[in-house]
Amino acid sequence: MAERMYRIGIVGASSLAGKELSEELGESSLGASDFVLLDEEEAAGQVTAAGDEVAFIQRLEASSFDRMDFVFLRAVQR
């Protein structure tokens, strides 16, 4: 029986804390999951990694959380 892959969102993905979280989750038992990297519009389109895959940071929108199993919020103070 195949393991279930989760759809995991990381908000604040361009921050140092978001990048570290993405790396840690990629190396964990959740590493086979589908990671969706989300951030504010200025960070959208940046290329980064999520697990073992190359990923683009997507703009955070109201519909961003549709069909997510888990969402991690990494706040950035300015």
C-alpha positions as CSV (number, residue, x, y, z in Angstrom):
1,M,0.0,0.0,0.0
2,A,1.4,3.4,-1.0
3,E,1.9,6.1,1.6
4,R,-0.5,9.0,1.4
5,M,1.1,12.2,0.2
6,Y,-0.1,15.3,1.9
7,R,-0.5,18.8,0.4
8,I,1.4,21.1,2.7
9,G,1.4,24.9,2.5
10,I,4.2,27.1,3.9
11,V,3.3,30.7,4.3
12,G,6.3,33.0,4.5
13,A,8.4,30.7,2.4
14,S,10.9,33.3,1.3
15,S,12.0,34.1,4.9
16,L,14.9,32.3,6.5
17,A,12.5,30.6,8.9
18,G,10.3,29.5,6.0
19,K,13.3,28.1,4.0
20,E,14.5,26.2,7.1
21,L,11.1,24.8,7.7
22,S,10.9,23.6,4.1
23,E,14.3,21.9,4.4
24,E,13.3,20.2,7.7
25,L,10.0,19.0,6.4
26,G,11.7,17.7,3.2
27,E,14.0,15.6,5.3
28,S,11.3,14.3,7.5
29,S,8.7,11.5,7.0
30,L,6.6,14.2,5.2
31,G,9.3,14.6,2.5
32,A,7.2,12.8,-0.2
33,S,4.4,15.4,0.3
34,D,3.4,18.1,-2.2
35,F,4.7,21.4,-0.8
36,V,3.2,24.7,-1.9
37,L,5.3,27.7,-1.0
38,L,3.4,30.9,-0.4
39,D,4.4,34.5,0.3
40,E,3.6,38.1,-0.4
41,E,3.5,39.4,-4.0
42,E,7.1,40.7,-3.9
43,A,8.5,37.2,-3.3
44,A,6.2,35.5,-5.9
45,G,8.1,33.8,-8.7
46,Q,11.3,33.2,-6.7
47,V,12.9,29.8,-7.4
48,T,13.7,27.8,-4.3
49,A,13.6,24.1,-3.2
50,A,10.9,22.2,-1.4
51,G,11.9,18.7,-0.4
52,D,13.9,17.3,-3.3
53,E,12.1,19.4,-5.9
54,V,12.7,22.8,-7.4
55,A,9.7,25.1,-6.5
56,F,8.4,28.5,-7.2
57,I,7.0,30.7,-4.5
58,Q,3.4,31.6,-5.2
59,R,1.5,34.7,-4.3
60,L,-0.6,34.3,-1.2
61,E,-4.3,34.6,-2.1
62,A,-7.6,33.7,-0.4
63,S,-7.9,30.5,-2.4
64,S,-4.3,29.4,-1.6
65,F,-5.5,27.1,1.2
66,D,-7.9,25.1,-0.9
67,R,-7.3,21.4,-0.7
68,M,-4.4,21.8,1.9
69,D,-3.9,19.1,4.5
70,F,-1.6,21.3,6.6
71,V,-0.5,24.9,6.5
72,F,2.5,26.3,8.4
73,L,2.7,30.0,9.0
74,R,6.1,31.6,9.3
75,A,5.7,35.3,10.3
76,V,8.2,37.9,9.4
77,Q,8.5,41.0,11.5
78,R,9.5,44.2,9.6
